[in-house]
Tab-separated table of N, CA, C and O in Angstrom:
chain	number	residue	atom	x	y	z
A	1	UNK	N	-24.543	10.636	-42.100
A	1	UNK	CA	-24.384	10.682	-40.658
A	1	UNK	C	-25.331	9.630	-40.036
A	1	UNK	O	-26.295	9.344	-40.506
A	2	UNK	N	-24.771	9.316	-38.885
A	2	UNK	CA	-25.531	8.307	-38.113
A	2	UNK	C	-26.433	8.968	-37.230
A	2	UNK	O	-26.410	9.928	-36.762
A	3	UNK	N	-27.660	8.157	-37.204
A	3	UNK	CA	-28.763	8.701	-36.437
A	3	UNK	C	-28.620	8.403	-34.925
A	3	UNK	O	-27.943	7.330	-34.564
A	4	UNK	N	-29.227	9.256	-34.105
A	4	UNK	CA	-29.135	8.746	-32.717
A	4	UNK	C	-29.912	7.591	-32.445
A	4	UNK	O	-30.841	7.202	-33.268
A	5	UNK	N	-29.557	6.760	-31.578
A	5	UNK	CA	-30.175	5.547	-31.184
A	5	UNK	C	-31.650	5.629	-30.959
A	5	UNK	O	-32.339	4.648	-31.222
A	6	UNK	N	-31.975	6.645	-30.272
A	6	UNK	CA	-33.325	6.745	-29.835
A	6	UNK	C	-34.196	6.946	-31.095
A	6	UNK	O	-35.498	6.461	-31.096
A	7	UNK	N	-33.868	7.686	-31.925
A	7	UNK	CA	-34.649	7.888	-33.186
A	7	UNK	C	-34.759	6.594	-34.025
A	7	UNK	O	-35.751	6.492	-34.708
A	8	UNK	N	-33.877	5.817	-34.027
A	8	UNK	CA	-33.784	4.508	-34.876
A	8	UNK	C	-34.602	3.448	-34.297
A	8	UNK	O	-34.724	2.513	-34.789
A	9	UNK	N	-35.174	3.799	-33.017
A	9	UNK	CA	-36.024	2.709	-32.388
A	9	UNK	C	-35.205	1.744	-31.589
A	9	UNK	O	-35.734	0.670	-31.069
A	10	UNK	N	-34.014	2.011	-31.481
A	10	UNK	CA	-33.111	1.110	-30.547
A	10	UNK	C	-32.885	1.820	-29.201
A	10	UNK	O	-32.984	3.050	-29.109
A	11	UNK	N	-32.515	1.064	-28.298
A	11	UNK	CA	-32.307	1.639	-26.865
A	11	UNK	C	-30.792	1.561	-26.654
A	11	UNK	O	-30.137	0.829	-27.346
A	12	UNK	N	-30.276	2.549	-25.815
A	12	UNK	CA	-28.857	2.553	-25.607
A	12	UNK	C	-28.527	1.382	-24.799
A	12	UNK	O	-29.198	0.907	-23.786
A	13	UNK	N	-27.345	0.717	-24.982
A	13	UNK	CA	-26.817	-0.271	-24.182
A	13	UNK	C	-26.569	0.192	-22.686
A	13	UNK	O	-26.029	1.467	-22.567
A	14	UNK	N	-26.848	-0.534	-21.750
A	14	UNK	CA	-26.490	0.075	-20.374
A	14	UNK	C	-24.917	0.201	-20.330
A	14	UNK	O	-24.186	-0.413	-20.895
A	15	UNK	N	-24.623	1.206	-19.505
A	15	UNK	CA	-23.180	1.464	-19.291
A	15	UNK	C	-22.508	0.372	-18.469
A	15	UNK	O	-23.109	-0.384	-17.730
A	16	UNK	N	-21.316	0.028	-18.896
A	16	UNK	CA	-20.566	-1.079	-18.227
A	16	UNK	C	-20.461	-0.711	-16.786
A	16	UNK	O	-20.078	0.396	-16.350
A	17	UNK	N	-20.764	-1.789	-15.981
A	17	UNK	CA	-20.714	-1.638	-14.499
A	17	UNK	C	-19.304	-1.685	-14.000
A	17	UNK	O	-18.554	-2.610	-14.302
A	18	UNK	N	-19.005	-0.886	-13.111
A	18	UNK	CA	-17.601	-0.974	-12.495
A	18	UNK	C	-17.656	-2.142	-11.455
A	18	UNK	O	-18.676	-2.340	-10.807
A	19	UNK	N	-16.511	-2.883	-11.358
A	19	UNK	CA	-16.472	-3.952	-10.343
A	19	UNK	C	-16.610	-3.320	-8.992
A	19	UNK	O	-16.160	-2.244	-8.542
A	20	UNK	N	-17.431	-3.940	-8.154
A	20	UNK	CA	-17.705	-3.504	-6.867
A	20	UNK	C	-16.462	-3.655	-6.022
A	20	UNK	O	-15.698	-4.558	-5.969
A	21	UNK	N	-16.087	-2.519	-5.351
A	21	UNK	CA	-14.953	-2.580	-4.385
A	21	UNK	C	-14.985	-3.677	-3.281
A	21	UNK	O	-16.060	-3.639	-2.629
A	22	UNK	N	-13.921	-4.329	-3.270
A	22	UNK	CA	-14.065	-5.421	-2.205
A	22	UNK	C	-13.328	-5.053	-1.112
A	22	UNK	O	-12.235	-4.513	-1.134
A	23	UNK	N	-13.904	-5.225	0.139
A	23	UNK	CA	-13.330	-4.801	1.347
A	23	UNK	C	-12.239	-5.957	1.589
A	23	UNK	O	-12.575	-7.076	1.988
A	24	UNK	N	-10.987	-5.527	1.594
A	24	UNK	CA	-10.026	-6.382	1.909
A	24	UNK	C	-9.468	-6.098	3.190
A	24	UNK	O	-9.192	-4.884	3.521
A	25	UNK	N	-9.091	-7.019	4.146
A	25	UNK	CA	-8.494	-6.698	5.358
A	25	UNK	C	-6.953	-6.231	5.086
A	25	UNK	O	-6.349	-6.609	4.345
A	26	UNK	N	-6.623	-5.191	5.892
A	26	UNK	CA	-5.371	-4.722	5.776
A	26	UNK	C	-4.276	-5.778	6.087
A	26	UNK	O	-4.528	-6.407	7.132
A	27	UNK	N	-3.208	-5.917	5.378
A	27	UNK	CA	-2.283	-6.968	5.598
A	27	UNK	C	-1.329	-6.300	6.855
A	27	UNK	O	-0.747	-5.354	6.794
A	28	UNK	N	-1.483	-7.007	7.990
A	28	UNK	CA	-0.703	-6.624	9.238
A	28	UNK	C	0.645	-7.053	9.236
A	28	UNK	O	0.917	-8.313	8.778
A	29	UNK	N	1.551	-6.348	9.582
A	29	UNK	CA	2.854	-6.697	9.802
A	29	UNK	C	3.069	-7.684	11.012
A	29	UNK	O	2.747	-7.248	12.124
A	30	UNK	N	3.387	-8.861	10.906
A	30	UNK	CA	3.494	-9.788	11.930
A	30	UNK	C	5.063	-9.957	12.380
A	30	UNK	O	5.819	-10.115	11.419
A	31	UNK	N	5.198	-10.099	13.614
A	31	UNK	CA	6.525	-10.291	14.047
A	31	UNK	C	6.695	-11.407	14.921
A	31	UNK	O	5.711	-11.589	15.719
A	32	UNK	N	7.646	-12.180	14.753
A	32	UNK	CA	7.913	-13.376	15.621
A	32	UNK	C	9.028	-13.100	16.405
A	32	UNK	O	10.117	-12.595	15.982
A	33	UNK	N	9.047	-13.395	17.747
A	33	UNK	CA	10.082	-13.260	18.732
A	33	UNK	C	10.104	-14.137	19.895
A	33	UNK	O	9.126	-14.872	20.062
A	34	UNK	N	11.115	-13.908	20.740
A	34	UNK	CA	11.086	-14.717	22.043
A	34	UNK	C	10.758	-13.916	23.267
A	34	UNK	O	11.257	-12.734	23.355
A	35	UNK	N	9.991	-14.341	24.169
A	35	UNK	CA	9.550	-13.608	25.334
A	35	UNK	C	10.759	-13.587	26.264
A	35	UNK	O	11.320	-14.531	26.579
A	36	UNK	N	11.206	-12.362	26.624
A	36	UNK	CA	12.334	-12.106	27.479
A	36	UNK	C	11.892	-11.668	28.911
A	36	UNK	O	12.672	-11.740	29.734
A	37	UNK	N	10.708	-11.137	29.042
A	37	UNK	CA	10.168	-10.710	30.322
A	37	UNK	C	8.706	-10.729	30.510
A	37	UNK	O	8.021	-10.517	29.543
A	38	UNK	N	8.244	-11.209	31.654
A	38	UNK	CA	6.815	-11.192	31.932
A	38	UNK	C	6.453	-10.552	33.278
A	38	UNK	O	5.513	-10.905	33.873
A	39	UNK	N	7.211	-9.570	33.489
A	39	UNK	CA	7.130	-8.957	34.960
A	39	UNK	C	5.890	-8.036	34.974
A	39	UNK	O	5.331	-7.998	36.070
A	40	UNK	N	5.465	-7.406	33.937
A	40	UNK	CA	4.243	-6.626	33.979
A	40	UNK	C	2.880	-7.371	33.907
A	40	UNK	O	2.874	-8.496	33.289
A	41	UNK	N	1.867	-6.845	34.363
A	41	UNK	CA	0.588	-7.589	34.227
A	41	UNK	C	0.081	-7.276	32.959
A	41	UNK	O	-0.174	-6.114	32.524
A	42	UNK	N	-0.258	-8.331	32.127
A	42	UNK	CA	-0.875	-8.198	30.755
A	42	UNK	C	0.143	-7.610	29.763
A	42	UNK	O	-0.273	-7.115	28.736
A	43	UNK	N	1.417	-7.569	30.172
A	43	UNK	CA	2.379	-7.071	29.306
A	43	UNK	C	3.703	-7.897	29.290
A	43	UNK	O	4.103	-8.418	30.397
A	44	UNK	N	4.256	-8.173	28.152
A	44	UNK	CA	5.346	-9.038	27.951
A	44	UNK	C	6.392	-8.199	27.163
A	44	UNK	O	5.958	-7.356	26.365
A	45	UNK	N	7.652	-8.491	27.239
A	45	UNK	CA	8.686	-8.053	26.449
A	45	UNK	C	9.197	-9.055	25.446
A	45	UNK	O	9.440	-10.198	25.966
A	46	UNK	N	9.167	-8.756	24.174
A	46	UNK	CA	9.604	-9.755	23.213
A	46	UNK	C	10.736	-9.282	22.428
A	46	UNK	O	10.815	-7.968	22.103
A	47	UNK	N	11.789	-10.103	22.278
A	47	UNK	CA	12.962	-9.785	21.503
A	47	UNK	C	12.771	-10.111	20.062
A	47	UNK	O	12.548	-11.388	19.862
A	48	UNK	N	12.752	-9.360	19.125
A	48	UNK	CA	12.422	-9.672	17.610
A	48	UNK	C	13.794	-9.534	16.897
A	48	UNK	O	14.447	-8.385	17.073
A	49	UNK	N	14.266	-10.598	16.269
A	49	UNK	CA	15.455	-10.529	15.642
A	49	UNK	C	15.319	-10.438	14.142
A	49	UNK	O	14.531	-11.152	13.674
A	50	UNK	N	15.901	-9.555	13.549
A	50	UNK	CA	15.768	-9.360	12.095
A	50	UNK	C	17.062	-9.213	11.427
A	50	UNK	O	18.225	-8.858	12.096
A	51	UNK	N	17.149	-9.669	10.130
A	51	UNK	CA	18.503	-9.575	9.377
A	51	UNK	C	18.310	-8.552	8.252
A	51	UNK	O	17.209	-8.447	7.584
A	52	UNK	N	19.314	-7.872	8.004
A	52	UNK	CA	19.200	-6.952	6.818
A	52	UNK	C	20.713	-6.896	6.201
A	52	UNK	O	21.685	-7.354	6.787
A	53	UNK	N	20.730	-6.520	4.931
A	53	UNK	CA	21.928	-6.519	4.203
A	53	UNK	C	22.609	-5.116	4.220
A	53	UNK	O	21.896	-4.136	4.016
A	54	UNK	N	23.795	-5.162	4.543
A	54	UNK	CA	24.519	-3.733	4.619
A	54	UNK	C	24.451	-3.231	3.289
A	54	UNK	O	24.844	-3.772	2.257
A	55	UNK	N	24.199	-1.909	3.102
A	55	UNK	CA	24.069	-1.316	1.691
A	55	UNK	C	25.318	-1.320	0.906
A	55	UNK	O	25.304	-1.419	-0.235
A	56	UNK	N	26.400	-1.058	1.558
A	56	UNK	CA	27.730	-1.077	0.963
A	56	UNK	C	28.440	-2.231	0.789
A	56	UNK	O	28.849	-2.628	-0.307
A	57	UNK	N	28.595	-2.882	1.863
A	57	UNK	CA	29.481	-4.133	1.944
A	57	UNK	C	28.827	-5.369	1.600
A	57	UNK	O	29.339	-6.402	1.396
A	58	UNK	N	27.502	-5.418	1.732
A	58	UNK	CA	26.763	-6.670	1.329
A	58	UNK	C	26.586	-7.686	2.532
A	58	UNK	O	26.068	-8.753	2.360
A	59	UNK	N	27.344	-7.547	3.624
A	59	UNK	CA	27.335	-8.475	4.737
A	59	UNK	C	25.955	-8.425	5.472
A	59	UNK	O	25.236	-7.371	5.545
A	60	UNK	N	25.436	-9.643	5.676
A	60	UNK	CA	24.154	-9.773	6.426
A	60	UNK	C	24.335	-9.504	7.886
A	60	UNK	O	25.273	-10.166	8.507
A	61	UNK	N	23.672	-8.520	8.390
A	61	UNK	CA	23.785	-8.256	9.940
A	61	UNK	C	22.461	-8.502	10.634
A	61	UNK	O	21.338	-8.583	10.081
A	62	UNK	N	22.627	-8.859	11.921
A	62	UNK	CA	21.486	-9.206	12.697
A	62	UNK	C	21.193	-7.908	13.572
A	62	UNK	O	22.138	-7.298	14.185
A	63	UNK	N	19.860	-7.660	13.737
A	63	UNK	CA	19.417	-6.561	14.615
A	63	UNK	C	18.377	-7.098	15.581
A	63	UNK	O	17.374	-7.724	15.099
A	64	UNK	N	18.537	-6.587	16.741
A	64	UNK	CA	17.515	-7.077	17.796
A	64	UNK	C	16.661	-5.913	18.325
A	64	UNK	O	17.270	-4.800	18.534
A	65	UNK	N	15.385	-6.048	18.336
A	65	UNK	CA	14.586	-4.994	18.894
A	65	UNK	C	13.676	-5.517	20.030
A	65	UNK	O	13.091	-6.613	19.865
A	66	UNK	N	13.573	-4.822	21.147
A	66	UNK	CA	12.701	-5.191	22.218
A	66	UNK	C	11.411	-4.518	21.985
A	66	UNK	O	11.337	-3.218	21.855
A	67	UNK	N	10.320	-5.222	22.019
A	67	UNK	CA	8.973	-4.625	21.913
A	67	UNK	C	8.032	-5.067	23.096
A	67	UNK	O	8.199	-6.056	23.581
A	68	UNK	N	7.229	-4.002	23.536
A	68	UNK	CA	6.314	-4.334	24.644
A	68	UNK	C	5.096	-4.813	23.960
A	68	UNK	O	4.585	-4.290	23.001
A	69	UNK	N	4.528	-5.952	24.331
A	69	UNK	CA	3.360	-6.627	23.757
A	69	UNK	C	2.179	-6.780	24.766
A	69	UNK	O	2.611	-7.220	25.871
A	70	UNK	N	1.047	-6.530	24.420
A	70	UNK	CA	-0.149	-6.717	25.230
A	70	UNK	C	-0.473	-8.144	25.116
A	70	UNK	O	-0.660	-8.729	24.261
A	71	UNK	N	-0.569	-8.716	26.528
A	71	UNK	CA	-1.001	-10.093	26.576
A	71	UNK	C	-2.243	-10.205	27.554
A	71	UNK	O	-2.089	-10.381	28.801
A	72	UNK	N	-3.387	-10.001	27.096
A	72	UNK	CA	-4.550	-9.879	27.988
A	72	UNK	C	-4.776	-11.087	28.909
A	72	UNK	O	-5.308	-10.897	29.971
A	73	UNK	N	-4.418	-12.319	28.520
A	73	UNK	CA	-4.629	-13.444	29.419
A	73	UNK	C	-3.446	-13.914	30.027
A	73	UNK	O	-3.447	-14.979	30.726
A	74	UNK	N	-2.322	-13.230	29.909
A	74	UNK	CA	-1.052	-13.644	30.580
A	74	UNK	C	-0.696	-15.011	30.133
A	74	UNK	O	-0.384	-15.935	30.946
A	75	UNK	N	-0.852	-15.362	28.846
A	75	UNK	CA	-0.585	-16.715	28.392
A	75	UNK	C	0.710	-17.074	28.051
A	75	UNK	O	1.240	-18.226	28.160
A	76	UNK	N	1.541	-15.980	27.801
A	76	UNK	CA	2.989	-16.260	27.314
A	76	UNK	C	3.757	-16.322	28.691
A	76	UNK	O	3.672	-15.739	29.635
A	77	UNK	N	4.710	-17.251	28.462
A	77	UNK	CA	5.751	-17.515	29.514
A	77	UNK	C	7.181	-17.164	29.067
A	77	UNK	O	7.344	-17.049	27.807
A	78	UNK	N	8.198	-17.133	29.974
A	78	UNK	CA	9.560	-16.813	29.532
A	78	UNK	C	9.945	-17.933	28.572
A	78	UNK	O	9.831	-19.001	28.638
A	79	UNK	N	10.739	-17.550	27.491
A	79	UNK	CA	11.256	-18.344	26.502
A	79	UNK	C	10.284	-18.858	25.438
A	79	UNK	O	10.792	-19.521	24.483
A	80	UNK	N	9.085	-18.438	25.478
A	80	UNK	CA	8.133	-18.819	24.412
A	80	UNK	C	8.401	-18.099	23.189
A	80	UNK	O	8.784	-16.947	23.259
A	81	UNK	N	8.139	-18.760	22.056
A	81	UNK	CA	8.307	-18.128	20.750
A	81	UNK	C	6.910	-17.631	20.385
A	81	UNK	O	5.930	-18.441	20.351
A	82	UNK	N	6.643	-16.277	20.276
A	82	UNK	CA	5.294	-15.823	20.006
A	82	UNK	C	5.163	-14.984	18.736
A	82	UNK	O	6.162	-14.497	18.130
A	83	UNK	N	3.931	-14.857	18.208
A	83	UNK	CA	3.659	-14.126	17.060
A	83	UNK	C	2.958	-12.832	17.488
A	83	UNK	O	1.967	-13.011	18.200
A	84	UNK	N	3.349	-11.664	17.079
A	84	UNK	CA	2.660	-10.461	17.413
A	84	UNK	C	2.234	-9.650	16.238
A	84	UNK	O	2.761	-9.818	15.136
A	85	UNK	N	1.100	-8.858	16.423
A	85	UNK	CA	0.670	-7.896	15.454
A	85	UNK	C	0.503	-6.519	15.986
A	85	UNK	O	0.241	-6.248	17.240
A	86	UNK	N	0.563	-5.525	15.127
A	86	UNK	CA	0.377	-4.180	15.572
A	86	UNK	C	-0.988	-3.851	15.956
A	86	UNK	O	-1.945	-4.494	15.418
A	87	UNK	N	-1.249	-2.990	16.955
A	87	UNK	CA	-2.637	-2.609	17.389
A	87	UNK	C	-2.545	-1.053	17.759
A	87	UNK	O	-1.569	-0.357	17.614
A	88	UNK	N	-3.671	-0.653	18.212
A	88	UNK	CA	-3.602	0.726	18.647
A	88	UNK	C	-2.676	0.977	19.813
A	88	UNK	O	-2.482	-0.060	20.576
A	89	UNK	N	-2.207	2.051	19.950
A	89	UNK	CA	-1.181	2.336	21.071
A	89	UNK	C	-1.881	2.227	22.447
A	89	UNK	O	-2.969	2.904	22.588
A	90	UNK	N	-1.419	1.357	23.401
A	90	UNK	CA	-1.975	1.277	24.616
A	90	UNK	C	-1.303	2.034	25.677
A	90	UNK	O	-1.766	2.324	26.709
A	91	UNK	N	-0.018	2.319	25.478
A	91	UNK	CA	0.754	3.076	26.418
A	91	UNK	C	1.900	3.785	25.721
A	91	UNK	O	1.878	3.735	24.368
A	92	UNK	N	2.811	4.511	26.364
A	92	UNK	CA	3.811	5.192	25.672
A	92	UNK	C	4.686	4.141	24.912
A	92	UNK	O	5.130	4.532	23.670
A	93	UNK	N	4.902	2.896	25.335
A	93	UNK	CA	5.683	2.067	24.603
A	93	UNK	C	5.044	0.779	24.009
A	93	UNK	O	5.641	0.069	23.280
A	94	UNK	N	3.850	0.529	24.367
A	94	UNK	CA	3.166	-0.711	24.026
A	94	UNK	C	2.131	-0.431	22.879
A	94	UNK	O	1.180	0.215	23.028
A	95	UNK	N	2.559	-0.967	21.518
A	95	UNK	CA	1.591	-0.862	20.487
A	95	UNK	C	1.507	-2.162	19.754
A	95	UNK	O	1.242	-2.155	18.521
A	96	UNK	N	1.805	-3.276	20.550
A	96	UNK	CA	1.780	-4.582	19.742
A	96	UNK	C	0.843	-5.386	20.510
A	96	UNK	O	0.713	-5.310	21.874
A	97	UNK	N	0.259	-6.429	19.983
A	97	UNK	CA	-0.715	-7.437	20.630
A	97	UNK	C	-0.305	-8.763	20.435
A	97	UNK	O	0.181	-9.126	19.164
A	98	UNK	N	-0.368	-9.604	21.381
A	98	UNK	CA	-0.063	-11.104	21.200
A	98	UNK	C	-1.123	-11.698	20.386
A	98	UNK	O	-2.273	-11.626	20.651
A	99	UNK	N	-0.695	-12.326	19.280
A	99	UNK	CA	-1.558	-13.121	18.406
A	99	UNK	C	-1.753	-14.514	18.871
A	99	UNK	O	-2.810	-15.106	19.090
A	100	UNK	N	-0.511	-15.229	19.000
A	100	UNK	CA	-0.520	-16.540	19.431
A	100	UNK	C	0.827	-16.998	19.865
A	100	UNK	O	1.826	-16.441	19.635
A	101	UNK	N	0.905	-18.069	20.801
A	101	UNK	CA	2.199	-18.685	21.146
A	101	UNK	C	2.410	-19.660	20.107
A	101	UNK	O	1.667	-20.696	19.917
A	102	UNK	N	3.532	-19.532	19.470
A	102	UNK	CA	3.960	-20.483	18.382
A	102	UNK	C	4.573	-21.725	18.935
A	102	UNK	O	4.202	-22.912	18.514
A	103	UNK	N	5.428	-21.505	19.836
A	103	UNK	CA	6.122	-22.696	20.527
A	103	UNK	C	6.413	-22.433	21.915
A	103	UNK	O	7.094	-21.359	22.178
A	104	UNK	N	5.971	-23.250	22.908
A	104	UNK	CA	6.291	-22.971	24.254
A	104	UNK	C	7.814	-23.140	24.511
A	104	UNK	O	8.529	-23.904	23.862
A	105	UNK	N	8.248	-22.424	25.546
A	105	UNK	CA	9.738	-22.528	25.883
A	105	UNK	C	9.941	-23.810	26.434
A	105	UNK	O	9.333	-24.179	27.387
A	106	UNK	N	10.841	-24.724	25.880
A	106	UNK	CA	11.055	-26.008	26.313
A	106	UNK	C	12.215	-26.064	27.279
A	106	UNK	O	13.277	-26.551	27.090
A	107	UNK	N	11.978	-25.506	28.421
A	107	UNK	CA	12.920	-25.675	29.465
A	107	UNK	C	14.289	-24.832	29.166
A	107	UNK	O	15.304	-25.184	29.561
A	108	UNK	N	14.137	-23.844	28.228
A	108	UNK	CA	15.293	-23.142	27.776
A	108	UNK	C	15.872	-22.323	28.953
A	108	UNK	O	15.101	-21.936	29.761
A	109	UNK	N	17.205	-22.095	28.947
A	109	UNK	CA	17.746	-21.256	29.785
A	109	UNK	C	17.550	-19.852	29.372
A	109	UNK	O	18.196	-19.421	28.532
A	110	UNK	N	16.580	-19.126	30.004
A	110	UNK	CA	16.202	-17.760	29.594
A	110	UNK	C	17.276	-16.842	29.677
A	110	UNK	O	17.445	-15.780	28.968
A	111	UNK	N	18.077	-17.075	30.691
A	111	UNK	CA	19.138	-16.142	31.023
A	111	UNK	C	20.135	-16.106	29.845
A	111	UNK	O	20.939	-15.220	29.788
A	112	UNK	N	20.178	-17.227	29.088
A	112	UNK	CA	21.166	-17.280	27.922
A	112	UNK	C	20.710	-16.407	26.756
A	112	UNK	O	21.396	-16.182	25.829
A	113	UNK	N	19.359	-15.988	26.771
A	113	UNK	CA	18.777	-15.179	25.751
A	113	UNK	C	19.467	-13.813	25.813
A	113	UNK	O	19.226	-13.205	26.901
A	114	UNK	N	20.119	-13.405	24.707
A	114	UNK	CA	20.650	-11.939	24.851
A	114	UNK	C	19.582	-10.926	25.082
A	114	UNK	O	18.581	-10.947	24.309
A	115	UNK	N	19.914	-10.015	26.053
A	115	UNK	CA	18.838	-8.947	26.151
A	115	UNK	C	17.777	-9.263	27.033
A	115	UNK	O	16.944	-8.578	27.347
A	116	UNK	N	17.767	-10.624	27.664
A	116	UNK	CA	16.662	-10.942	28.598
A	116	UNK	C	16.841	-10.351	29.920
A	116	UNK	O	17.981	-9.845	30.314
A	117	UNK	N	15.711	-10.022	30.511
A	117	UNK	CA	15.774	-9.321	31.889
A	117	UNK	C	15.816	-10.311	32.988
A	117	UNK	O	15.163	-9.921	34.105
A	118	UNK	N	16.357	-11.311	32.976
A	118	UNK	CA	16.269	-12.324	34.064
A	118	UNK	C	17.750	-12.513	34.550
A	118	UNK	O	18.713	-12.644	33.741
A	119	UNK	N	17.961	-12.405	35.805
A	119	UNK	CA	19.201	-12.565	36.433
A	119	UNK	C	19.620	-14.023	36.605
A	119	UNK	O	18.828	-14.817	37.150
A	120	UNK	N	20.722	-14.447	36.300
A	120	UNK	CA	21.093	-15.748	36.287
A	120	UNK	C	21.639	-16.023	37.596
A	120	UNK	O	22.000	-15.327	38.379
């Protein structure tokens, strides 16, 4: 039979250390869309277009969603392409925050944007 390590004059090897848990930032869902309304103070409406494949027929379809976005500096203008991230709910409909303006609206006819709240 094998002797215990302490009696044989040897010490036990230290237990293997578990890797330290690394604090990783949660991956936030970012959405890119076009600003369709800037009527509210510090609030903009953004049209986000997404495509998905129909489960049965396989055709790719487009879906548009309007989201209310918090813009604390009123930096976004009509027609701008912006990137948004989710945040804590600020009102009944507003739970997105403006991350950055990707591309300013280059004199685009905003009334031509489907779903925009601008009267032509």
